[in-house]
Tab-separated table of C-alpha atoms in Angstrom:
chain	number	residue	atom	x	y	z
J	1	UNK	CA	56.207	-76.595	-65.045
J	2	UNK	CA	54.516	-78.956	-67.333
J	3	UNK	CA	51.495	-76.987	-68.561
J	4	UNK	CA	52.180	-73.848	-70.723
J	5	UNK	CA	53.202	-70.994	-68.393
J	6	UNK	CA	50.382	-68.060	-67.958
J	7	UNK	CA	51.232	-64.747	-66.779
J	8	UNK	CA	48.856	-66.056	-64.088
J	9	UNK	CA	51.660	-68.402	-62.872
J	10	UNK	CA	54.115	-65.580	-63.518
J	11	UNK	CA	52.254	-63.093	-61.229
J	12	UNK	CA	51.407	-66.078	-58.324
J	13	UNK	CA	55.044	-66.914	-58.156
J	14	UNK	CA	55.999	-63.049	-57.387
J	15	UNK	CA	52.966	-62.210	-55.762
J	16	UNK	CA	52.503	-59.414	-57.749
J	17	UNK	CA	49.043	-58.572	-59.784
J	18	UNK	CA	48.209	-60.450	-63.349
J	19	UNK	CA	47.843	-56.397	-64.590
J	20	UNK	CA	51.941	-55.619	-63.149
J	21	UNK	CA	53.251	-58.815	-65.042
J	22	UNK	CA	51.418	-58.051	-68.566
J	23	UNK	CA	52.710	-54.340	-67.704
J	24	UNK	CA	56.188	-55.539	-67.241
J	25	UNK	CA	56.121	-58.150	-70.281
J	26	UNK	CA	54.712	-55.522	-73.054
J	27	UNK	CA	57.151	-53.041	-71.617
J	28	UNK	CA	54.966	-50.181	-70.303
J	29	UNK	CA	55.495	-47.521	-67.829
J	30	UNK	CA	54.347	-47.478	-64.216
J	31	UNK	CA	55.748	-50.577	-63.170
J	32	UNK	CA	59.410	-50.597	-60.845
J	33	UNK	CA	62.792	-51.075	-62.684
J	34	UNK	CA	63.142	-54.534	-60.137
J	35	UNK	CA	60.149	-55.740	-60.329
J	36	UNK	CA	59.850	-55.546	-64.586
J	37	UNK	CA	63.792	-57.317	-63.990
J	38	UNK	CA	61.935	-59.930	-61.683
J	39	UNK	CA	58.724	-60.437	-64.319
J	40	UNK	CA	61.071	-60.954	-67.155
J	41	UNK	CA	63.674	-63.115	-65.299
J	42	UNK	CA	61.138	-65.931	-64.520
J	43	UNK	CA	59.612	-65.708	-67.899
J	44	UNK	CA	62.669	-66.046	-69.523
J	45	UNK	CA	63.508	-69.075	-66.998
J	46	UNK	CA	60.263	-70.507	-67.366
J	47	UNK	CA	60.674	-70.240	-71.201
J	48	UNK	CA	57.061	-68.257	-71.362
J	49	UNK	CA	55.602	-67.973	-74.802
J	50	UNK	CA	52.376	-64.876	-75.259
J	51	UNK	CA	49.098	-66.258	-76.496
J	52	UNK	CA	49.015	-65.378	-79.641
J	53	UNK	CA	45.648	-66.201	-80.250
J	54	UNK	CA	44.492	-63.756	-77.224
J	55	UNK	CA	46.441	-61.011	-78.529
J	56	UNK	CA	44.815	-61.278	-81.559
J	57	UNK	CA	41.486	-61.258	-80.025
J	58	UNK	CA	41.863	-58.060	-78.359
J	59	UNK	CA	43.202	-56.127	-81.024
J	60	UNK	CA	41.356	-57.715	-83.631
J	61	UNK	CA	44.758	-58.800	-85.824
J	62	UNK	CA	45.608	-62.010	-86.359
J	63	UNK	CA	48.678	-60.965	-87.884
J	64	UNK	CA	48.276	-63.763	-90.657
J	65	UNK	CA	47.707	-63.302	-94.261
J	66	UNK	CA	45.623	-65.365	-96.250
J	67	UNK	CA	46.890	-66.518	-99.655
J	68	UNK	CA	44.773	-68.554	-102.558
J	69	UNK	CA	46.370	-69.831	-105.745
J	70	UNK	CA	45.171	-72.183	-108.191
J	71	UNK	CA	47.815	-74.886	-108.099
J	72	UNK	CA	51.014	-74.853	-105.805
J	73	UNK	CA	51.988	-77.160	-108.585
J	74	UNK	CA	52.775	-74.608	-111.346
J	75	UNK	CA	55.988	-73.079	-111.154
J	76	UNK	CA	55.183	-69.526	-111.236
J	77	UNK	CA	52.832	-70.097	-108.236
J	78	UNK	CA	54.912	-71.882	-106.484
J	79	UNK	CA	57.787	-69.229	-106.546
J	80	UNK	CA	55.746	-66.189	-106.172
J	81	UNK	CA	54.254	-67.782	-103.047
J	82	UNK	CA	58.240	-68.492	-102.189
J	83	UNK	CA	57.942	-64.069	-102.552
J	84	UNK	CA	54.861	-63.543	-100.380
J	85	UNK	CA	56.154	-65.695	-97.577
J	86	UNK	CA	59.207	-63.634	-97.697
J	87	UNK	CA	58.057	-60.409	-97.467
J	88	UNK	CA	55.050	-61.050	-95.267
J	89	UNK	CA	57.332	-62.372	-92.604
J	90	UNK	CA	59.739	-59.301	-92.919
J	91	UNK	CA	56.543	-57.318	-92.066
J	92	UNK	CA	56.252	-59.365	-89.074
J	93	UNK	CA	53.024	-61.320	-90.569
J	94	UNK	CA	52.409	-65.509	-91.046
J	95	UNK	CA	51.485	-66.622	-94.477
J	96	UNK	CA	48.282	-69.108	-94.292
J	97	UNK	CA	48.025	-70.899	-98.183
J	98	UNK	CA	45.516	-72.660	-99.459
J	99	UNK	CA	45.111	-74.120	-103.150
J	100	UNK	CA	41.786	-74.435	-105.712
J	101	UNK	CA	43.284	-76.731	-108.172
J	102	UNK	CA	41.336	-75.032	-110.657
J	103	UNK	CA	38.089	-75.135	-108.503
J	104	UNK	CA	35.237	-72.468	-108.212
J	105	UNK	CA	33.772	-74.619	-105.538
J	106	UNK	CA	36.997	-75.066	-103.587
J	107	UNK	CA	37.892	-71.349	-104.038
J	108	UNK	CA	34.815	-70.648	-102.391
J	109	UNK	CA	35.459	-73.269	-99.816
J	110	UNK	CA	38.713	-71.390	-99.102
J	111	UNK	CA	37.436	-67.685	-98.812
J	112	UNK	CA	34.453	-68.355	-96.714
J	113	UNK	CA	37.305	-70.344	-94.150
J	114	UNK	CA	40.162	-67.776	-94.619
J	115	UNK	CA	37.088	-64.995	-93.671
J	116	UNK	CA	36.038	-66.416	-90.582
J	117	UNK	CA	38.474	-64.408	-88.989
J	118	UNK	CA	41.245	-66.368	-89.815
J	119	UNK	CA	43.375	-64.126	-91.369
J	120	UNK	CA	43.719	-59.862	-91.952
J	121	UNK	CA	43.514	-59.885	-95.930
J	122	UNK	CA	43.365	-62.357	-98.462
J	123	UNK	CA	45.589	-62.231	-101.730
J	124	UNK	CA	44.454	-64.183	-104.687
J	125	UNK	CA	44.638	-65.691	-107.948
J	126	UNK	CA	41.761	-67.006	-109.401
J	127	UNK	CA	40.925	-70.627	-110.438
J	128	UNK	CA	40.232	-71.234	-114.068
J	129	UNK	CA	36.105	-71.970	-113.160
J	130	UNK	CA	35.538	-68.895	-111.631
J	131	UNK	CA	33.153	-66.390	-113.648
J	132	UNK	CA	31.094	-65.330	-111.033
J	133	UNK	CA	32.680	-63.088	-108.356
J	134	UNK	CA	29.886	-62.558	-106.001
J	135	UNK	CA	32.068	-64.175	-102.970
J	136	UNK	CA	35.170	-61.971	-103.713
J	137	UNK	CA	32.630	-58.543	-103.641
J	138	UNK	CA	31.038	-59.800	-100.112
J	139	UNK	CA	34.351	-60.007	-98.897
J	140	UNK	CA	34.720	-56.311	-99.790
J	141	UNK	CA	31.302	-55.677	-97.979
J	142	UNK	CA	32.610	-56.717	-94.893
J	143	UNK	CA	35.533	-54.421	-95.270
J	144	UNK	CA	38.053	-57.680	-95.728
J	145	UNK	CA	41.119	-56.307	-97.564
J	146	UNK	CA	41.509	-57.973	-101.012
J	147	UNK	CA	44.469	-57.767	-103.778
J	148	UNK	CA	44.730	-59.721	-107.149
J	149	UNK	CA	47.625	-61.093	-108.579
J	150	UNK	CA	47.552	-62.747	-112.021
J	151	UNK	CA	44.317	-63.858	-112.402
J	152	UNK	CA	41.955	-61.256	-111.526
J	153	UNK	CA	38.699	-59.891	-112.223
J	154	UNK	CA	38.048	-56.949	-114.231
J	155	UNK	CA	35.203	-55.679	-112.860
J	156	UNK	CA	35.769	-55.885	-109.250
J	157	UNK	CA	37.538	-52.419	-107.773
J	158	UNK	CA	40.828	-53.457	-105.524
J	159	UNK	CA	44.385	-53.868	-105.775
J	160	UNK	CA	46.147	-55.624	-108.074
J	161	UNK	CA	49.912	-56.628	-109.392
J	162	UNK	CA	50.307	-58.133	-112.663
J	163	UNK	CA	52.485	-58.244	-116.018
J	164	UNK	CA	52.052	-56.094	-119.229
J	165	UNK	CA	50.639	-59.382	-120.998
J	166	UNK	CA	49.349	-57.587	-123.776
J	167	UNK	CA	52.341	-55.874	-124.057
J	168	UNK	CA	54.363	-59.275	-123.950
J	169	UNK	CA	52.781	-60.962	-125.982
J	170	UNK	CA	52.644	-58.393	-128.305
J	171	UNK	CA	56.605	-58.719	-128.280
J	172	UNK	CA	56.667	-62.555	-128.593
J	173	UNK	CA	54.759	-62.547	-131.584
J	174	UNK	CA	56.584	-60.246	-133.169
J	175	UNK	CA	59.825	-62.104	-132.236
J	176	UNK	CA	58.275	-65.173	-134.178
J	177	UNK	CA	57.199	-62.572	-137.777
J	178	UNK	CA	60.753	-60.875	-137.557
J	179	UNK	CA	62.004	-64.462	-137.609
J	180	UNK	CA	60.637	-65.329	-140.349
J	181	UNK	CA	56.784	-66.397	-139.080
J	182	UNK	CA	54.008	-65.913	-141.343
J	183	UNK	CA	50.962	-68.196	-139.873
J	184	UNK	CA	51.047	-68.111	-136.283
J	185	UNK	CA	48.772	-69.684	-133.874
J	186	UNK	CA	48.380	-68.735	-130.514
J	187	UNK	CA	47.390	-71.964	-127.794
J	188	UNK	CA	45.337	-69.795	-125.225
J	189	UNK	CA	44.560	-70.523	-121.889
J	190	UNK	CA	40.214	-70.854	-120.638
J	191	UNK	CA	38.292	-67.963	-122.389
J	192	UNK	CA	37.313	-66.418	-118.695
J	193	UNK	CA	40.805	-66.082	-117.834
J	194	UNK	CA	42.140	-62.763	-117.361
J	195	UNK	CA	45.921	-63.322	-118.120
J	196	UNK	CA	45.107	-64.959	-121.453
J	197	UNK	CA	42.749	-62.849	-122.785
J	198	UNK	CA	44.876	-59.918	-122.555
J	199	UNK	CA	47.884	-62.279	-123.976
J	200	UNK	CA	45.392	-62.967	-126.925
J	201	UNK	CA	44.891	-58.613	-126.985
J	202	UNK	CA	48.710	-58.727	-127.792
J	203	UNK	CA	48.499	-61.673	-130.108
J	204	UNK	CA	45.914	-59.765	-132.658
J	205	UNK	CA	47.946	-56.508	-132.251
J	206	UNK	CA	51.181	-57.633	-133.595
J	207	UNK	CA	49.459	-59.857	-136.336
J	208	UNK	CA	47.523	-56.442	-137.767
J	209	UNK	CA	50.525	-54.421	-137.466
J	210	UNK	CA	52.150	-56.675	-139.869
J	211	UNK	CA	49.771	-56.988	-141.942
J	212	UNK	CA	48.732	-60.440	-141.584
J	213	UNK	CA	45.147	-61.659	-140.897
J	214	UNK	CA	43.820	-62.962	-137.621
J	215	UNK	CA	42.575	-66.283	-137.914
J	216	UNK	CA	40.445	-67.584	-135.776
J	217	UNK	CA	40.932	-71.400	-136.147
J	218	UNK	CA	44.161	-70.423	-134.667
J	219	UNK	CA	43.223	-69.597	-131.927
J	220	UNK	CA	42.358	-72.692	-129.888
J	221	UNK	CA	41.308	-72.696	-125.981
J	222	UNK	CA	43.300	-74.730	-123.455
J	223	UNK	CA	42.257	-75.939	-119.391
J	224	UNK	CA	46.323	-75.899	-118.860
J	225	UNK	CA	46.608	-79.671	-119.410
J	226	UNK	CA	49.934	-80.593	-121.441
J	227	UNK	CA	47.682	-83.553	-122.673
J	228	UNK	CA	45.297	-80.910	-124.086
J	229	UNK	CA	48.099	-78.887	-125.797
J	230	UNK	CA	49.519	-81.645	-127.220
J	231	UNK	CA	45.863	-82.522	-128.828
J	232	UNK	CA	45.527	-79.114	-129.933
J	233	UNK	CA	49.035	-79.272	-131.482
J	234	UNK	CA	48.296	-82.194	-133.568
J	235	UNK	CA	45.056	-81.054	-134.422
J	236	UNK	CA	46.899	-77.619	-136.173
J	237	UNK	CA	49.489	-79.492	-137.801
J	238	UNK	CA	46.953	-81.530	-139.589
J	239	UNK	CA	45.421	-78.642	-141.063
J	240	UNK	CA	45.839	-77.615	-144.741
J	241	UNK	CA	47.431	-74.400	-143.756
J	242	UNK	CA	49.631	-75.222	-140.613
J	243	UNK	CA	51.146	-72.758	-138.721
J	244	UNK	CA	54.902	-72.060	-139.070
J	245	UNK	CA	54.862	-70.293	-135.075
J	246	UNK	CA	52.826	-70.749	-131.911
J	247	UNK	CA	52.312	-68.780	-129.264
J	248	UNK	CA	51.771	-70.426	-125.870
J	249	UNK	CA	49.951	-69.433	-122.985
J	250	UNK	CA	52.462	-71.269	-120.240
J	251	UNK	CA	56.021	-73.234	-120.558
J	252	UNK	CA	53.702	-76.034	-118.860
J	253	UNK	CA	51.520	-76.189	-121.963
J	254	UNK	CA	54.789	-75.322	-124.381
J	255	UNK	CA	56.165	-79.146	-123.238
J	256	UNK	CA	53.052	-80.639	-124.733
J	257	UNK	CA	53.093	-78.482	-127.340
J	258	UNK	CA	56.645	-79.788	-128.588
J	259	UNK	CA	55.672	-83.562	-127.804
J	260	UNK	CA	53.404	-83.579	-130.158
J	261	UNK	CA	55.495	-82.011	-132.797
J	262	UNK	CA	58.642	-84.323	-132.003
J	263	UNK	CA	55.400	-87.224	-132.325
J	264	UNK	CA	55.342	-85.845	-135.624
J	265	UNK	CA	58.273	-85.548	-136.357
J	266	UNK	CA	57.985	-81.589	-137.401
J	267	UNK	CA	61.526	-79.757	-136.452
J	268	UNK	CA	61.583	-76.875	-134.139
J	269	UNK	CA	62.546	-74.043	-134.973
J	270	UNK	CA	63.117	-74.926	-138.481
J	271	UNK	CA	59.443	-76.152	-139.735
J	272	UNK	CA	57.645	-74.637	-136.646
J	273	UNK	CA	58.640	-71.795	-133.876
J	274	UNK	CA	57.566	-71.544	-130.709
J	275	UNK	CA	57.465	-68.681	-127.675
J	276	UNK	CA	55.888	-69.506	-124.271
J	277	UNK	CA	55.039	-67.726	-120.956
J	278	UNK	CA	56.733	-68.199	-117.474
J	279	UNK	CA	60.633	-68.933	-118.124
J	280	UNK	CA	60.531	-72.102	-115.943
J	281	UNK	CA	63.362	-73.890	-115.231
J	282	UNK	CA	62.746	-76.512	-118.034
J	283	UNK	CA	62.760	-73.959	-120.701
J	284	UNK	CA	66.688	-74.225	-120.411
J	285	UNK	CA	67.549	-78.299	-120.449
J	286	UNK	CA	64.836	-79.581	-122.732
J	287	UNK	CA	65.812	-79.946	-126.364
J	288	UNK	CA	65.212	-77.524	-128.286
J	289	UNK	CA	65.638	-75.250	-125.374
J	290	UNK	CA	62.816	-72.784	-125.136
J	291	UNK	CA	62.167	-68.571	-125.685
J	292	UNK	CA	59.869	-67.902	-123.157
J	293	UNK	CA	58.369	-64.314	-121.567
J	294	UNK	CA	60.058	-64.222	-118.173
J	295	UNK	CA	58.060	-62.127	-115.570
J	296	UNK	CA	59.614	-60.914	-112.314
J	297	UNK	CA	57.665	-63.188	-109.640
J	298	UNK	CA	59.717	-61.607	-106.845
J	299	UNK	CA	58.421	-58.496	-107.509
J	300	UNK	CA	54.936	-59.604	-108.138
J	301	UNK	CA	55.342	-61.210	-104.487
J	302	UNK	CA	56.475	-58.091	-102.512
J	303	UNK	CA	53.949	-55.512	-103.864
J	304	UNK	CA	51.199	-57.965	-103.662
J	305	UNK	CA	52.031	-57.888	-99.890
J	306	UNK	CA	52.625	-54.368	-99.614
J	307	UNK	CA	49.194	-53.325	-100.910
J	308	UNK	CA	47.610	-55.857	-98.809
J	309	UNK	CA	49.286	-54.258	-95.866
J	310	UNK	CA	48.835	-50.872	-96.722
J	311	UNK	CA	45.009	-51.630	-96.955
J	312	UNK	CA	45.635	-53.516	-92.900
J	313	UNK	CA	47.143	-50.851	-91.310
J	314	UNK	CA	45.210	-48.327	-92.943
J	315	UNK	CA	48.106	-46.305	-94.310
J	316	UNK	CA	46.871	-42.673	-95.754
J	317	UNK	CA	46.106	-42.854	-99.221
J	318	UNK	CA	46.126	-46.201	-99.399
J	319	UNK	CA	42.468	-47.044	-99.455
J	320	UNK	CA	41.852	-46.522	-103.105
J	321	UNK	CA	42.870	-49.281	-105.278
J	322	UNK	CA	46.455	-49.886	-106.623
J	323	UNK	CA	46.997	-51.232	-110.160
J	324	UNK	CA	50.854	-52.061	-110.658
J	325	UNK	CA	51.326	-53.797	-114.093
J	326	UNK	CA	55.063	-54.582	-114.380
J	327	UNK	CA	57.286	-55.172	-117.445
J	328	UNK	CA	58.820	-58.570	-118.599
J	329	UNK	CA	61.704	-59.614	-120.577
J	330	UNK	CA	61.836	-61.992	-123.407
J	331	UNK	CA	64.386	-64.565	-123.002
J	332	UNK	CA	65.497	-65.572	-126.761
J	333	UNK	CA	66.713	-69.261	-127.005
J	334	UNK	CA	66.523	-72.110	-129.744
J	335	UNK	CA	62.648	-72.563	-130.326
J	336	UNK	CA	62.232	-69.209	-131.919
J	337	UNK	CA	65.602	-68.477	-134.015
J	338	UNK	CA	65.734	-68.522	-137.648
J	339	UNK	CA	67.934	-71.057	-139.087
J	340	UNK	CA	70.835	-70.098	-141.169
C-alpha cells in the first residue's frame, strides 16, 4: 500500500469492525485469541505505524516536552540539554528545543508556540533580557507545568534545579585569598540574572570574612560577550589599584578575560589569578590551564525532567514546588596556584 496504513484498511482487509482492530492493537480484552493474531499479523506485514498525533488528541498528552535555553551555543547548555534528552526519552517522552539567544522577545515567541498545545510542560532557563515574568505566571494560570533550571525567577512559585552558587563562589574566592589574593574583582554576569547575583552573594561573603573590603568598582557587569570581558579586563588593569584575582561569571567570559591580560602582557597566576564557572572543556588545553567551579549538568538534566514529570502525571505530593540546589566541586589548576 502506498498511503500510510489506517486501522481502517486493517479492519476492511479482515472484515472485522474499526472498534475490534484498535481493540486488538492496544491489547484489550474482549476480542478472540485468532482474530487479535490476525489484526497484528497484517499490521506487522503492512508495517502500520499509530497516529501519534490522534492519540494525543484523545488523551490530551502529547507526550513531548518543551525545553527553552538561552543559547545552544554555551557549553553548559548544550550538555545539560544532552541530559534532558536522555532522561526524557527513558520516560518514554520527545524533547522539543527551542533557543532565545538572549531574547525576551524570542522567549516569548517560544512559550506562547510551545503552549499552544504543543508540548505537556515546559523547562526553562531564562534569557539575559527577561525582567518581567508575566508570560511564565500565565502559563501557570492555565495549569501548564513549569520548572527552572539555572536562570530562574525568584518570585515566581515552581520547581526548580540549580547549583549552590553562593556557596561556590563563596569557595572560589576564598581559593584566590588563601593563595595569596588580596584585591579581587569579580566580572559578573547582567544585574537581572539570577545565577550571578547569587555568585556575587558568595563573592561579598568570603571578602568580609577575611576581612577585606568590598569594592564596588570591582565589580563590573557583563552581557556574556568574551569581547566585553576582555574590555572590562583592560579597563581593571589600568586602574591605580589593580586587582591581583578575578572572579568570573563563565569559562566563556574567563577566555576573554586572559586575552586581554596576555594583550598586556600581565602573567597568570603570578601577577593576576583567576577562577571561573562551568569547567568547559577549554579550561584544560588553553595555557595557563584554568580552575573553574564544575557543576554536575547530568544531574541538573535528570531532576529537571523528573519534576516536570511528576507535575504531568500528577504524582501525589508532587504538586507543590521542588527546590533542589546541588553542590559543585572546584577543580584547582594553573590560573589560581601560588607560585613558589
Amino acid at each position: 500500500m502506498r498511503h500510510q496504513v489506517t486501522i481502517k484498511d486493517i479492519a476492511k482487509q479482515l472484515n472485522v469492525s474499526v472498534a475490534t482492530v484498535s481493540r486488538a492493537l492496544r491489547d484489550l480484552p474482549d476480542i478472540h485469541p485468532d482474530t487479535k493474531k490476525l489484526v497484528l499479523d497484517l499490521a506487522k506485514e503492512w508495517d502500520y505505524q499509530p497516529n501519534l498525533l490522534a492519540t494525543s488528541l484523545v488523551k490530551s498528552k502529547t507526550k513531548t516536552l518543551g525545553l527553552i535555553v538561552p543559547d545552544l551555543g554555551y557549553y553548559f547548555f548544550s550538555t545539560v540539554i544532552k541530559h534532558i534528552e536522555e532522561a526524557a526519552i527513558k520516560a518514554g517522552y520527545s524533547l522539543l528545543i527551542t533557543q532565545t539567544q538572549e531574547s525576551y522577545e524570542r522567549e516569548l515567541t517560544n512559550i506562547q508556540n510551545l503552549s499552544r498545545g504543543q508540548v505537556d510542560g515546559i523547562i526553562i532557563s531564562l534569557s539575559r533580557e527577561t525582567s518581567n515574568f508575566e508570560h511564565l505566571t500565565r502559563l501557570q494560570r492555565r495549569g501548564i507545568p513549569l520548572v527552572f533550571f539555572d536562570r530562574n525567577c525568584e518570585d515566581i512559585q515552581a520547581s526548580k534545579v540549580m547549583v549552590d552558587n553562593e556557596q561556590s563562589a563563596y569557595e572560589a574566592v576564598k581559593h584566590l585569598i588563601e593563595n595569596g589574593c588580596k584585591r579581587i574583582a569579580f566580572l559578573a554576569g547582567p544585574k537581572n540574572v539570577s545565577v550571578s547575583n547569587q555568585r556575587r552573594l558568595g563573592y561579598i561573603h568570603a571578602l568580609e570574612e577575611a576581612g577585606l573590603s568590598v569594592d564596588p568598582s570591582l565589580i563590573l557587569h557583563s552581557d556574556y560577550y568574551q569581547d566585553t570581558a576582555r574590555s572590562q579586563t583592560h579597563l581593571l588593569m589600568q586602574s591605580e589599584n589593580r586587582p591581583d584575582g578575578i572572579l568570573v561569571v563563565s569559562d566563556r567570559l574567563a577566555i576573554g578575560v586572559l586575552t586581554a591580560l596576555k594583550e598586556l602582557k600581565i602573567s597568570v597566576p603570578k601577577d593576576v589569578k583567576i577562577v571561573s564557572f562551568n569547567n568547559e572543556p577549554i579550561c584544560q588545553v588553553i595555557s595557563p590551564t584554568i580552575t573553574s567551579v564544575s557543576q554536575p549538568l547530568d544531574e541538573i538534566g535528570r531532576i529537571s525532567v523528573e519534576l516536570l514529570l511528576a507535575q504531568i502525571e500528577h504524582k501525589t505530593g508532587e504538586s507543590i514546588p521542588k527546590i533542589e540546589v546541588l553542590k559543585t566541586n572546584l577543580v584547582v589548576r594553573e590560573s589560581s596556584t601560588r607560585l613558589n
